[in-house]
Short mmCIF file of C-alpha atoms in Angstrom, two decimals:
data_model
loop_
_atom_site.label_atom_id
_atom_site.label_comp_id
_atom_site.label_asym_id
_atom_site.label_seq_id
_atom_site.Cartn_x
_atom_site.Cartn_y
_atom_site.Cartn_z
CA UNK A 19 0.00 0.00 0.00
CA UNK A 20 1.79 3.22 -1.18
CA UNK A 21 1.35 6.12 1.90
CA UNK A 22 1.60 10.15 1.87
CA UNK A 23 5.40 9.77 3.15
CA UNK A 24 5.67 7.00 -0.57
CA UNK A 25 4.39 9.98 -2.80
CA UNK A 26 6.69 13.05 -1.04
CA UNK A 27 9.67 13.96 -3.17
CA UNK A 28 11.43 16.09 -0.22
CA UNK A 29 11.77 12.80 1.19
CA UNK A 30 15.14 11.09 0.26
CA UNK A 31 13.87 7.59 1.23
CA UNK A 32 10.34 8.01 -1.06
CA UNK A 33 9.24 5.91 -3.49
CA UNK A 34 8.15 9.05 -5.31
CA UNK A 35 12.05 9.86 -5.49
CA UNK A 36 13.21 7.02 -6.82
CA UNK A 37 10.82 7.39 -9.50
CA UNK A 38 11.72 10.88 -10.64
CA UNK A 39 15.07 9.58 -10.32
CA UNK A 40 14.51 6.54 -12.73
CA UNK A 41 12.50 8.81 -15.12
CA UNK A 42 14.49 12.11 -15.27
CA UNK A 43 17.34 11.29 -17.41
CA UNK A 44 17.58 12.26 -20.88
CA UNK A 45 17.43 8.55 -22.34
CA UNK A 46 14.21 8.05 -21.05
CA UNK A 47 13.15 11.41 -22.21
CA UNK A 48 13.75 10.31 -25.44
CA UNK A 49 12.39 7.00 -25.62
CA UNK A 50 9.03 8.20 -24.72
CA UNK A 51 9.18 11.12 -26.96
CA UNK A 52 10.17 8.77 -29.45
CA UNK A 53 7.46 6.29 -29.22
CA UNK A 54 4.66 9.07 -28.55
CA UNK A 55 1.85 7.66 -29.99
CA UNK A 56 3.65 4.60 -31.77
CA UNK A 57 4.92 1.20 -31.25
CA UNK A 58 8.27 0.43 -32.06
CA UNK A 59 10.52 -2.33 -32.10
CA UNK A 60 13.99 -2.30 -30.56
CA UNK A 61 16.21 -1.24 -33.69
CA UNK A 62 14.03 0.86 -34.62
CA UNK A 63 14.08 3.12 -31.47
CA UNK A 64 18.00 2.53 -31.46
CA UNK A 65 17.69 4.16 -34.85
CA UNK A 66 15.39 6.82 -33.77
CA UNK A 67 17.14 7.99 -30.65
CA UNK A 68 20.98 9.25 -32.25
CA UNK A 69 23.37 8.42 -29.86
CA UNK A 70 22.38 5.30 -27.44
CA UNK A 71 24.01 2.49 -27.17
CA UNK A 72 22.48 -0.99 -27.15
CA UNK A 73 23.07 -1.31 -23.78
CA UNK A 74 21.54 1.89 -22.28
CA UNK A 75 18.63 1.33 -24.53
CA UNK A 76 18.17 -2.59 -23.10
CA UNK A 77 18.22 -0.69 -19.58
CA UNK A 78 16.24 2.39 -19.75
CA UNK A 79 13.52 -0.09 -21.73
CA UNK A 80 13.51 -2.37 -18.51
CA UNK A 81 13.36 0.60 -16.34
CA UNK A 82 10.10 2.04 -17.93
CA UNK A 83 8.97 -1.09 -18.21
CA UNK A 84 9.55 -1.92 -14.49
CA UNK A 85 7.77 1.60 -13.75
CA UNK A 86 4.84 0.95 -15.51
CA UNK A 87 5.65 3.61 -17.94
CA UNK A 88 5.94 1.19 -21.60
CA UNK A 89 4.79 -2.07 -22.48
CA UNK A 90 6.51 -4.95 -23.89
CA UNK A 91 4.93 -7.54 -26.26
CA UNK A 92 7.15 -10.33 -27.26
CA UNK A 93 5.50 -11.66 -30.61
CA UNK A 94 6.41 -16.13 -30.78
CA UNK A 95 8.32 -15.92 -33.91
CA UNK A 96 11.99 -16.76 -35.66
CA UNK A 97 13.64 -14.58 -33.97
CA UNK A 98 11.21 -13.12 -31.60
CA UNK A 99 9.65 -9.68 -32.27
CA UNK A 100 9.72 -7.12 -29.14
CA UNK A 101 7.32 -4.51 -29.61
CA UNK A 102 7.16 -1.33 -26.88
CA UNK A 103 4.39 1.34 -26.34
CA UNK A 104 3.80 3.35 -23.87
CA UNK A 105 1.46 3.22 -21.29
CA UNK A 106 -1.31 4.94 -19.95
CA UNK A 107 1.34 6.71 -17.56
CA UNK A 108 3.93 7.28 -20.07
CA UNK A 109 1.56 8.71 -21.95
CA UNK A 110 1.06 11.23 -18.81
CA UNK A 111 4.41 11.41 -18.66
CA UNK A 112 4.71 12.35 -22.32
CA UNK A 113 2.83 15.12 -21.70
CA UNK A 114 5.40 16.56 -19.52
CA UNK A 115 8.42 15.91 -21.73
CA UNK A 116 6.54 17.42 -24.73
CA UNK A 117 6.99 20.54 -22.52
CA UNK A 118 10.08 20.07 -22.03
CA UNK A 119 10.81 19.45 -25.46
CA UNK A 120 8.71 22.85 -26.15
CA UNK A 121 10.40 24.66 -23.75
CA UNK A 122 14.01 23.55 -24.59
CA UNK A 123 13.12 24.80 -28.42
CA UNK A 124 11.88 28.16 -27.42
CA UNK A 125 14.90 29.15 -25.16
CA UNK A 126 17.70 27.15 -26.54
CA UNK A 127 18.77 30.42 -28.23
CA UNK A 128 18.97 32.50 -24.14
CA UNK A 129 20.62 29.57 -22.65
CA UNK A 130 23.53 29.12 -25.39
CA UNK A 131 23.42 33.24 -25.07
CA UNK A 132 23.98 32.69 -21.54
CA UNK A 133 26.30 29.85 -21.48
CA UNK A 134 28.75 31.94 -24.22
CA UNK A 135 28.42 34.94 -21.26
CA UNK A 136 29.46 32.30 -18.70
CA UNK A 137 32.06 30.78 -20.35
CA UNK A 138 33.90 34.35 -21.58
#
């Protein structure tokens, strides 16, 4: 049974903190942004996101998974065919990276303005 103290993020020993933890990294960002409203196989998301290996793909796909956040059907053929959508959370989810997404395109011009000012 998941309790107040299981949903409070101040709260380093919260379930609710693990999850953001599990969830916030870019990978996973992309994944679900990637499968949006689709369901992909596993090259085809390696394809999709540039830039991850096999390996962190295999375990940010068993992290969602494990999180509710993407399903995995494994179709009985030679060789198997694993198919992944997301969820009805990781569809919530992709709601909030969308806006992320949105709001990394709209100020992506300030913060490399601001990083050049930084950096000298």
């Amino acid at each position: 049974m998941v309790t107040m103290q299981d949903a409070d993020l101040a709260r380093a020993d919260s379930l609710a903190r693990e999850i953001f933890s599990d969830v916030a990294n870019k990978w996973a960002f992309l994944i679900i942004e990637t499968l949006g409203d689709r369901t992909l196989r596993f090259s085809e998301l390696r394809k999709e996101v540039d830039g991850i290996s096999h390996k962190m793909l295999t375990q940010n796909l068993r992290m969602l998974e494990r999180n509710g956040l993407i399903d995995r059907e494994v179709h009985p053929t030679v060789p198997p065919r694993v198919e992944y959508t997301l969820t009805e959370p990781g569809q919530g989810l992709r709601a909030t990276v969308d806006s992320m997404c949105g709001w990394t395109r709209r100020f992506i011009e300030d913060i490399e303005a601001a990083r050049r000012s930084f950096d000298g």
